[in-house]
Each structure stands twice: as C-alpha cells, then as structure tokens.
Short mmCIF file of C-alpha atoms in Angstrom, two decimals:
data_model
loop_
_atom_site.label_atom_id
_atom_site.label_comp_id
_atom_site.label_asym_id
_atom_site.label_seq_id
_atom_site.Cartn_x
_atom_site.Cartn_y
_atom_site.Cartn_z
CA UNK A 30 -14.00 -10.43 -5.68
CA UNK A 31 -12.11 -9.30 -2.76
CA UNK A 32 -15.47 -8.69 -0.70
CA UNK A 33 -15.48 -12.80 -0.74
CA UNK A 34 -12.29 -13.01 1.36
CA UNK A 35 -14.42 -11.11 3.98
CA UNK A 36 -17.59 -13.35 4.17
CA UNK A 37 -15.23 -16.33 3.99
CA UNK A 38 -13.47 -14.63 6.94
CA UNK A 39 -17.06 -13.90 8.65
CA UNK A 40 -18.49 -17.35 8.16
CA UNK A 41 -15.24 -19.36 9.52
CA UNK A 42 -14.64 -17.25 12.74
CA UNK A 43 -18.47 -16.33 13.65
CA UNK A 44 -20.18 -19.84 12.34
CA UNK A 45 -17.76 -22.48 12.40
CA UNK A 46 -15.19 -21.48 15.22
CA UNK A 47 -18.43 -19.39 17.29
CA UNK A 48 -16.43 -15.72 17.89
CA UNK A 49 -18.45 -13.31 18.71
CA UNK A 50 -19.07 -10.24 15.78
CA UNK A 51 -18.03 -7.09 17.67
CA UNK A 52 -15.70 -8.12 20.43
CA UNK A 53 -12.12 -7.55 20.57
CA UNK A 54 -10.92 -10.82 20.35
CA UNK A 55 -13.38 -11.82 17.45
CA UNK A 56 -12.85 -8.81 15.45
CA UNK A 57 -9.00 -9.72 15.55
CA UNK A 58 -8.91 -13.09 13.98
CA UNK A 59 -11.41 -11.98 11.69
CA UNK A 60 -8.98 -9.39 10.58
CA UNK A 61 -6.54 -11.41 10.49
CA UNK A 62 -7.72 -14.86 8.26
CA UNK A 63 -9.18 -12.29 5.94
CA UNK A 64 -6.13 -10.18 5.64
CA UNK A 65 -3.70 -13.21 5.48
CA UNK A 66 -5.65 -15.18 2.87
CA UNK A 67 -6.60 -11.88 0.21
CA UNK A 68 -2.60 -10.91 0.57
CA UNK A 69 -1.56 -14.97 -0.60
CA UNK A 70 -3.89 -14.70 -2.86
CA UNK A 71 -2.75 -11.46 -4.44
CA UNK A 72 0.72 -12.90 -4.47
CA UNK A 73 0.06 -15.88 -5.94
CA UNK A 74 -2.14 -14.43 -8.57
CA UNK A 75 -0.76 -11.43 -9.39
CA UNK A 76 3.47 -12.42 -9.57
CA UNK A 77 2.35 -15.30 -11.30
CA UNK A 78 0.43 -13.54 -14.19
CA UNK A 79 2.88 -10.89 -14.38
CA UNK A 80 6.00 -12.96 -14.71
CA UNK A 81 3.68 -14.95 -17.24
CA UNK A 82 2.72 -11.30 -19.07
CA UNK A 83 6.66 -10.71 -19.33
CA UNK A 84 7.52 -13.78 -20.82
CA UNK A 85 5.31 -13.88 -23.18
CA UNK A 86 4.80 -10.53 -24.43
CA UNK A 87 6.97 -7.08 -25.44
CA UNK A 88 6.15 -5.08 -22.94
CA UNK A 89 9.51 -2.93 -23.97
CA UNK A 90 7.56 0.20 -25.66
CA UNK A 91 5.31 0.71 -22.27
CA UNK A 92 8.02 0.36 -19.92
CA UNK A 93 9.92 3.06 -21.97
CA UNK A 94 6.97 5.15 -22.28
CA UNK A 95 6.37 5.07 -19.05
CA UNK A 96 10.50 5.50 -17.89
CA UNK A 97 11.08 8.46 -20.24
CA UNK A 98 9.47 9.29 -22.84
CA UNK A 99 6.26 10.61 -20.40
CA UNK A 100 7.39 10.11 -17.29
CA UNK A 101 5.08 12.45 -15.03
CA UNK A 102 2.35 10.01 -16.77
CA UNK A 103 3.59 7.34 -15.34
CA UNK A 104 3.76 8.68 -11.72
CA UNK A 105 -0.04 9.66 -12.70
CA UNK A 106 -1.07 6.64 -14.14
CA UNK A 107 0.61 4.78 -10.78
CA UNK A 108 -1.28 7.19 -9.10
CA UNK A 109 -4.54 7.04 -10.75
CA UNK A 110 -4.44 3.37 -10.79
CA UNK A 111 -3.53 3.34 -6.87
CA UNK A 112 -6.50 5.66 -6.67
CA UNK A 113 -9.37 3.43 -8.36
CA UNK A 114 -7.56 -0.10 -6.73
CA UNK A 115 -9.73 -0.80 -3.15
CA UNK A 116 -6.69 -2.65 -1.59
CA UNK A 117 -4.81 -1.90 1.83
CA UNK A 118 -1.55 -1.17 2.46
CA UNK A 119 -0.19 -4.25 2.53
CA UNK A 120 -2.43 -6.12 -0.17
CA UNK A 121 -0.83 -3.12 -2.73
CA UNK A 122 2.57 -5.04 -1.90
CA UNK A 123 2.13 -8.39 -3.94
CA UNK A 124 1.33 -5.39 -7.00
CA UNK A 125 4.55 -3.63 -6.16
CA UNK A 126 6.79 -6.81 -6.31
CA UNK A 127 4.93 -7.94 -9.69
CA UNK A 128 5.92 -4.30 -11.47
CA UNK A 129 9.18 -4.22 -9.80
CA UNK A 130 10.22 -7.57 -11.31
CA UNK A 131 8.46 -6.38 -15.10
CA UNK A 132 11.01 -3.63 -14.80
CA UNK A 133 8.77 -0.94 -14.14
CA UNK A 134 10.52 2.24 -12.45
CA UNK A 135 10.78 1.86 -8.67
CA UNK A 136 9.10 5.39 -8.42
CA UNK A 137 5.87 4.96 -10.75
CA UNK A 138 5.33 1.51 -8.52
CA UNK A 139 5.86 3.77 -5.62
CA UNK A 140 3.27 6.23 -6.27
CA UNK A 141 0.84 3.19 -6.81
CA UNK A 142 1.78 1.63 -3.61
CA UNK A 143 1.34 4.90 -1.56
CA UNK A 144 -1.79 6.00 -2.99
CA UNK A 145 -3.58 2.84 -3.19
CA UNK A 146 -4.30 2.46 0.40
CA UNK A 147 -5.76 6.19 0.56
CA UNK A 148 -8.08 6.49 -1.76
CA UNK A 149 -10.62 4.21 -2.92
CA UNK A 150 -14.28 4.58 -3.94
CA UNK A 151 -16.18 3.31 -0.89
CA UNK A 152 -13.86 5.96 1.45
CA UNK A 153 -14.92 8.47 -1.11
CA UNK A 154 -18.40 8.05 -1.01
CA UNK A 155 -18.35 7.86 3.21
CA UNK A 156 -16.28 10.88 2.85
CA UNK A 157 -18.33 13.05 1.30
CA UNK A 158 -21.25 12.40 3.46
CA UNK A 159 -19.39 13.08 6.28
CA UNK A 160 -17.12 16.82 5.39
CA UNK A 161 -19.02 16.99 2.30
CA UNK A 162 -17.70 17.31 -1.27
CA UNK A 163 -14.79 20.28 -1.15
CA UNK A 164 -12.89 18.33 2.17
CA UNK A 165 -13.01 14.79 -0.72
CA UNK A 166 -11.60 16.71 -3.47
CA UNK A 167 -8.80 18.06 -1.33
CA UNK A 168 -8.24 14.90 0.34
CA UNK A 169 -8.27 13.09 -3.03
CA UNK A 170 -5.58 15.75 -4.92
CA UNK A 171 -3.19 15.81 -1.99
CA UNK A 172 -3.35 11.51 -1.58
CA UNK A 173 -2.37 11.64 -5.29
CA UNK A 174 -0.01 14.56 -5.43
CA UNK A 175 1.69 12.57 -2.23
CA UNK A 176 1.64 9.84 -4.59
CA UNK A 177 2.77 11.57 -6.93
CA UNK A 178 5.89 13.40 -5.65
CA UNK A 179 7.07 10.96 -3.65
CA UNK A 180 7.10 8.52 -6.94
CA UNK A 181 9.81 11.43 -8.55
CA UNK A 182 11.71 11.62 -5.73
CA UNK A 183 12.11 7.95 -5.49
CA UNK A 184 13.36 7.94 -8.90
CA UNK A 185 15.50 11.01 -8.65
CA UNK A 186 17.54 9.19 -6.28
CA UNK A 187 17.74 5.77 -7.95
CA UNK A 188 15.79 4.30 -5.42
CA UNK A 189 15.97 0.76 -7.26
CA UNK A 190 19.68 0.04 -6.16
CA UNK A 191 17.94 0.23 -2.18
CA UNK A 192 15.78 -2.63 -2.82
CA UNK A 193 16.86 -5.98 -0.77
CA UNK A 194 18.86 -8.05 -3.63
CA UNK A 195 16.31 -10.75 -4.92
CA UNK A 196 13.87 -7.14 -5.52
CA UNK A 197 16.73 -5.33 -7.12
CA UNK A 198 17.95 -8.25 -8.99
CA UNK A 199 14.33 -9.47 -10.74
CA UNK A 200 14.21 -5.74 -11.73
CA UNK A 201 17.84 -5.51 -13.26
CA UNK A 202 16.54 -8.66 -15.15
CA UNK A 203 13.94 -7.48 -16.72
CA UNK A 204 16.30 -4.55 -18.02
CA UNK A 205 18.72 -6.26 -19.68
CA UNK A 206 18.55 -7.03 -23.66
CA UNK A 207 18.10 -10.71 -23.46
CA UNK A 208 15.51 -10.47 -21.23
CA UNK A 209 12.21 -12.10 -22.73
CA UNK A 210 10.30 -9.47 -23.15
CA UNK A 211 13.66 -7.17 -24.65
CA UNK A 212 14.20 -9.67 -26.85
CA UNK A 213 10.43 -10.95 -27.81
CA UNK A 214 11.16 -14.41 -27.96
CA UNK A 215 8.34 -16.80 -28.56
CA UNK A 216 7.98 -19.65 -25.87
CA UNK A 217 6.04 -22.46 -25.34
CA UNK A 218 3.30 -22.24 -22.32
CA UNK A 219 4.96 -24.39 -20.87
CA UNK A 220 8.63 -22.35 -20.32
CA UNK A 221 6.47 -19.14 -19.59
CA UNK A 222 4.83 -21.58 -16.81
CA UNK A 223 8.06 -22.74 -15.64
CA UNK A 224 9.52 -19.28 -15.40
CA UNK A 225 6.33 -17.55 -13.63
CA UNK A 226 6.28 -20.45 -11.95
CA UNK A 227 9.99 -20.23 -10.10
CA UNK A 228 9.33 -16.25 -9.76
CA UNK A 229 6.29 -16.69 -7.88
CA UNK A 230 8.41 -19.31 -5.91
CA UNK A 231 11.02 -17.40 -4.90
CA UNK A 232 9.66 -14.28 -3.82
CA UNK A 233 7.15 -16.44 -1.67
CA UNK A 234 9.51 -18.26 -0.05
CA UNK A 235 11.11 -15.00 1.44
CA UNK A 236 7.93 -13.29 2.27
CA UNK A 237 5.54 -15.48 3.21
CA UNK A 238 6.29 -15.55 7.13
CA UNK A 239 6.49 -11.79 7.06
CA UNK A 240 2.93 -11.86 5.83
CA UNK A 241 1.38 -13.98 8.83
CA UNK A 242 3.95 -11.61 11.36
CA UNK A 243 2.77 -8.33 9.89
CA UNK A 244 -0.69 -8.79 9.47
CA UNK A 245 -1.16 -10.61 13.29
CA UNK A 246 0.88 -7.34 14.81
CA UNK A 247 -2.11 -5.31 12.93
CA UNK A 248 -4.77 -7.53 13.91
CA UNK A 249 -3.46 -7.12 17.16
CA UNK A 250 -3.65 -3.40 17.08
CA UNK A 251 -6.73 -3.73 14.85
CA UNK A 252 -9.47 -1.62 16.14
CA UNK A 253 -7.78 0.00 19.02
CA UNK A 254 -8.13 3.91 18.84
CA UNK A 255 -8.66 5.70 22.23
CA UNK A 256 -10.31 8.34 20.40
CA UNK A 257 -11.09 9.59 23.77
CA UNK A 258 -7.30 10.26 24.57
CA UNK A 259 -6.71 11.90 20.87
CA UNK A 260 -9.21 14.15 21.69
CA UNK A 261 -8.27 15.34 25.17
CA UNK A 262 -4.71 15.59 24.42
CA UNK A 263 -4.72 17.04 20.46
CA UNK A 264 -7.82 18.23 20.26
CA UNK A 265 -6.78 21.58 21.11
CA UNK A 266 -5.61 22.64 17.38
CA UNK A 267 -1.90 23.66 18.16
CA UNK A 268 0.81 23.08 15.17
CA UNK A 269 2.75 20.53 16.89
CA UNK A 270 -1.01 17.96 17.34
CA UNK A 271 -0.51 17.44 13.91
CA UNK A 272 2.92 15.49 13.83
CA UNK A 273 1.72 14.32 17.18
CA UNK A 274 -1.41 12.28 15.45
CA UNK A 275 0.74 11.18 12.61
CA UNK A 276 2.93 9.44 14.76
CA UNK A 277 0.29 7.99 16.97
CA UNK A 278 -1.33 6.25 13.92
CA UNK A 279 1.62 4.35 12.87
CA UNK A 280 1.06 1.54 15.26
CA UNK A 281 -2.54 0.90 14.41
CA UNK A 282 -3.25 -0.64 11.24
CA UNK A 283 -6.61 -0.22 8.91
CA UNK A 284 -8.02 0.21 5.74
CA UNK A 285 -9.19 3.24 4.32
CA UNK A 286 -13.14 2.26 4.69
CA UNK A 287 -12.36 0.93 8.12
CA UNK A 288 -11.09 4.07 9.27
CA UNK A 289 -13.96 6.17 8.35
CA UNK A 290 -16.10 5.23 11.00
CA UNK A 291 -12.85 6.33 13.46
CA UNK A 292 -12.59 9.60 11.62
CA UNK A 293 -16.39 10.13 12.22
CA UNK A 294 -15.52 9.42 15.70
CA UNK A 295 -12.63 11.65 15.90
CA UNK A 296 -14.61 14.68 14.58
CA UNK A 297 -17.35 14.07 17.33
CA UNK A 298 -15.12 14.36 19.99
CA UNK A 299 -13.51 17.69 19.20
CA UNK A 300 -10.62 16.55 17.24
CA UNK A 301 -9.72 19.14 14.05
CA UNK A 302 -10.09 18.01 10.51
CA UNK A 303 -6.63 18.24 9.90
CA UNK A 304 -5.62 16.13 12.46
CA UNK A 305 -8.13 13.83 11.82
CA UNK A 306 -7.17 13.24 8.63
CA UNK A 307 -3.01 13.06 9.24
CA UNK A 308 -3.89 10.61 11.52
CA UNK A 309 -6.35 8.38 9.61
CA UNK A 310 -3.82 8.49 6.83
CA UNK A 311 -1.20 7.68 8.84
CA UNK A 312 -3.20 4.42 10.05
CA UNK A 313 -3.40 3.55 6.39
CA UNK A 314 -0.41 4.35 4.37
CA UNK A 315 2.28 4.03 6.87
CA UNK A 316 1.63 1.34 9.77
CA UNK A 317 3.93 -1.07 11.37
CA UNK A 318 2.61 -4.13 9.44
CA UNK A 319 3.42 -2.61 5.94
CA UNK A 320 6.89 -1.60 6.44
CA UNK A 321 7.62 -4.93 8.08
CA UNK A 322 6.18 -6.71 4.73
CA UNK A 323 8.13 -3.65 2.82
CA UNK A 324 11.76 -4.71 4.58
CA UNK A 325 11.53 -7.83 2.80
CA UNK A 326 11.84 -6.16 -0.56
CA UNK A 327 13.52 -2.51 0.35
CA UNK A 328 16.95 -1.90 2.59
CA UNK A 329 16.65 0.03 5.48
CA UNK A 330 17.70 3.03 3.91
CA UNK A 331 14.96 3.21 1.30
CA UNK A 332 12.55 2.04 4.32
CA UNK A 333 13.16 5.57 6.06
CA UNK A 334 13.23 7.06 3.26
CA UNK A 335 9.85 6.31 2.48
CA UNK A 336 8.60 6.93 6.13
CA UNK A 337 10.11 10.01 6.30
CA UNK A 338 8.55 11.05 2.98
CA UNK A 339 5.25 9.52 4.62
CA UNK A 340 5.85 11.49 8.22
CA UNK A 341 6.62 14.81 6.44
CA UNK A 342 3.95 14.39 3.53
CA UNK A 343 0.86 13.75 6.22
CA UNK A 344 1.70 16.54 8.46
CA UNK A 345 1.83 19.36 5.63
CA UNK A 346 -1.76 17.97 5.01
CA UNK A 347 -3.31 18.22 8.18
CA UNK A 348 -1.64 21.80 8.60
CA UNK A 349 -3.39 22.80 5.34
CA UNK A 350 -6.94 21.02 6.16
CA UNK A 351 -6.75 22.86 9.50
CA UNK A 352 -5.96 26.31 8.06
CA UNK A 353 -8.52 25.91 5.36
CA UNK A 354 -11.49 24.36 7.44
CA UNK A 355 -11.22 26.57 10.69
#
C-alpha cells in the first residue's frame, strides 16, 4: 500500500513536472510529495478509524491489560508492533496520536513510535547482507530494548500530563467512566461518524502545517551526507566519535531503507560499525522533522526528554557495536 505513495510521487515529479531521477533538486520534491501525502493519509485514516474503534467498541479489558495487569507486554507488544510496521519517523506519528486519544499508556505508544522507524523488514534483509546475520540480531534487540526502556521510563514519570493539552486532554477522555468505550454504549453509525469525524478534525487542524514544515526541512536535508567528512573526522574510532555522529545525524532526515545504502557508504570509507550505526539511527529515530511534528502533541519538557533518552540510548549502542566488532 504505502509503496503506491512512492510511484505516485515518481510519476508526478519525473513524468508530469520533468525532474530529473537522481539530482538534488529532483530527489527533494520527490521526497517531499511522497512524504507529505502517505503522512495525511495516515492521519486521516488511521485517527479516523480509531476514534471510530473507540466509539463503538469496549476496548476497556485491553487497555487495562495492557496498563497493568501485563505491562512489560505492552511495552513489547508496542515494540514488536513498531518492529514489523515499515513507516518513518514521522509517518509512526498519526499512530501515536490515534493510541494516545484510545487511552493507551503514553509509554507503550512510545516504544511503538521509537522503534518503528528502526527496524523494519526491508532494512533487515539489506542488513544482513551487508554485516551479516550476528551485527542484525544485535541491531534488532538493542532498537527494541531502546524501545522498550524508554516506553517504562516514560510511564514511570507520568509522561501523559507533558503532552500539549488537546493530546493530554483526548487521552484523559478516553479514561474517564462515561467515556464510550468505559461505558459500552451502543450508537448509531452515524454518532460514531460524527465523533471520529470531529477527532480527526481537530487534531488536523493543529498539525497539518507542521506536516508540510517538517517534512520540506527533511526534504531539504534529504540525501545530504558528506560521508567523506564523517570519515576523515570520526573515522578514527575514539569514544567521543560516537556522540559526535549521533549528533551529526539529527539534522538529516531518512528512512531506515534509505539509509542503508549511506551506511554501506559509511563502512567503505573507514567509518566503525558503531558509529555507523549511532549515526544511521540517529538519522532515523531522532531528526529535526519528527520532533517538530512531535511539539505539536508533547511540551517541551517531554520533547527533551525523549531526545535525551534518544542521544544517550544511540551512543551506548555504537560504544557496544564498536567494542564487539573490532
């Protein structure tokens, strides 16, 4: 489904508007119509369908199952479900505001959104053909255990009263006892309409200009990666390259399969595993377009929080890779 949001990208700006594939300018608006239109469309669809899900159905017992009753299995199911979805950082976000507003705990939403944009099957299989099967597995137990951990600390904290107000008032909502899905009430389609409908409506009339800014800063950056600077400068293996990488790859902005081919790069040149892979993940889990889309929905103070988490989480990786791989 999604892979139709990139020929429709492809066939406007390369047929109909005459870019050329492969040059800077090209590869930018490409980026950037097919990036714009799959995140609307995962808005639309998916706060629509969940606000629809809530007020129609009891969703009471999983949200409790998943808020106490087994709550490491929720961080892994957010995790695991993160793991098999093939979305970017900011396409997770539409997913995030849908299980925020069903009530879901900020923290099992949280170790979906981080781990989404790491892990997905197509970087998988380019991953193992390029550092072979041991370097995946790694890569894939420390993107969920990131996931993971980061998920429990959100919640530890109470992370939900440091979303913006709309965020933290959809999910106090859905919490209460006359809520629709507390109190099972049967509606007509047409009030489970009108209430998905005015959902979807008001959380896209706050983000939808963040969308187009976000996504054209990473278009923008899309693509740019003096790999020949990374490895002159931090190709050299000393602790501090790590954190050094990390914060080089906030700016950019990619998806996990994009990347690959920039890892691949990376590695060619000299750069360590390590640092390869704290920086790649850094392009992909924590760039400038996501946390402007994430402000919208999260105060300040969670927003560090979460890069912090992101900035320390990254550089523990690429300081094990590179102790383990040299």
């Amino acid at each position: 489904m999604l892979s139709l949001f990139t020929t429709l990208a492809d066939w406007l700006v390369f047929s109909v508007l005459g870019l050329v594939p492969g040059t800077k300018f090209g590869d930018a608006i490409q980026f950037f119509i097919e990036d714009t239109t799959k995140i609307f469309f995962l808005l639309v669809l998916m706060i629509y369908v969940i606000a629809l899900i809530r007020a129609s159905l009891n969703i009471n017992r999983v949200r409790d199952y998943l808020a106490s009753k087994n709550k490491f299995m929720g961080y892994l199911m957010g995790s695991t479900f993160g793991a098999i979805t093939p979305f970017c950082s900011c396409s997770s976000i539409p997913i995030f505001l849908g299980f925020t507003s069903a009530g879901i705990p900020v923290g099992i939403t949280m170790s979906f959104l981080i781990t989404s944009p790491l892990i997905n099957e197509v970087a998988v299989l380019l991953l193992l053909s390029l550092v072979g099967w041991q370097i995946t597995v790694i890569y894939i137990l420390v993107g969920m255990a990131i996931g993971i951990a980061a998920g429990m600390f959100l919640d530890l904290i109470r992370a939900e009263k440091m979303l913006q107000p709309f965020a933290f008032k959809a999910y106090q909502n859905a919490n209460q006892p006359d809520s629709p899905q507390k109190t099972h009430t049967k509606l007509t389609f047409k009030a489970r309409h009108d209430f998905a409908k005015a959902e979807l409506l008001d959380i896209l009339t706050r983000v939808w200009k963040w969308v187009f800014i976000g996504v054209g800063l990473g278009a923008a950056l899309h693509g740019f990666v003096p790999d020949l600077w990374f490895a002159a400068n931090l190709g050299s293996g000393q602790w501090w390259s790590v954190p050094m990488a990390v914060l080089a790859g906030i700016p950019l902005y990619s998806n996990a399969t994009g990347i690959i081919p920039v890892m691949e790069s990376l590695i060619i040149k000299g750069l360590p595993l390590g640092t390869t892979l704290a920086f790649c993940m850094s392009t992909v889990a924590a760039s400038f377009p996501e946390f402007i889309l994430l402000k919208q929905v999260m105060t300040w103070k969670l927003l560090t929080i979460i890069f912090m988490l992101l900035l320390v989480s990254f550089t523990l990786v690429g300081w094990i890779i590179n102790v383990i791989y040299i």
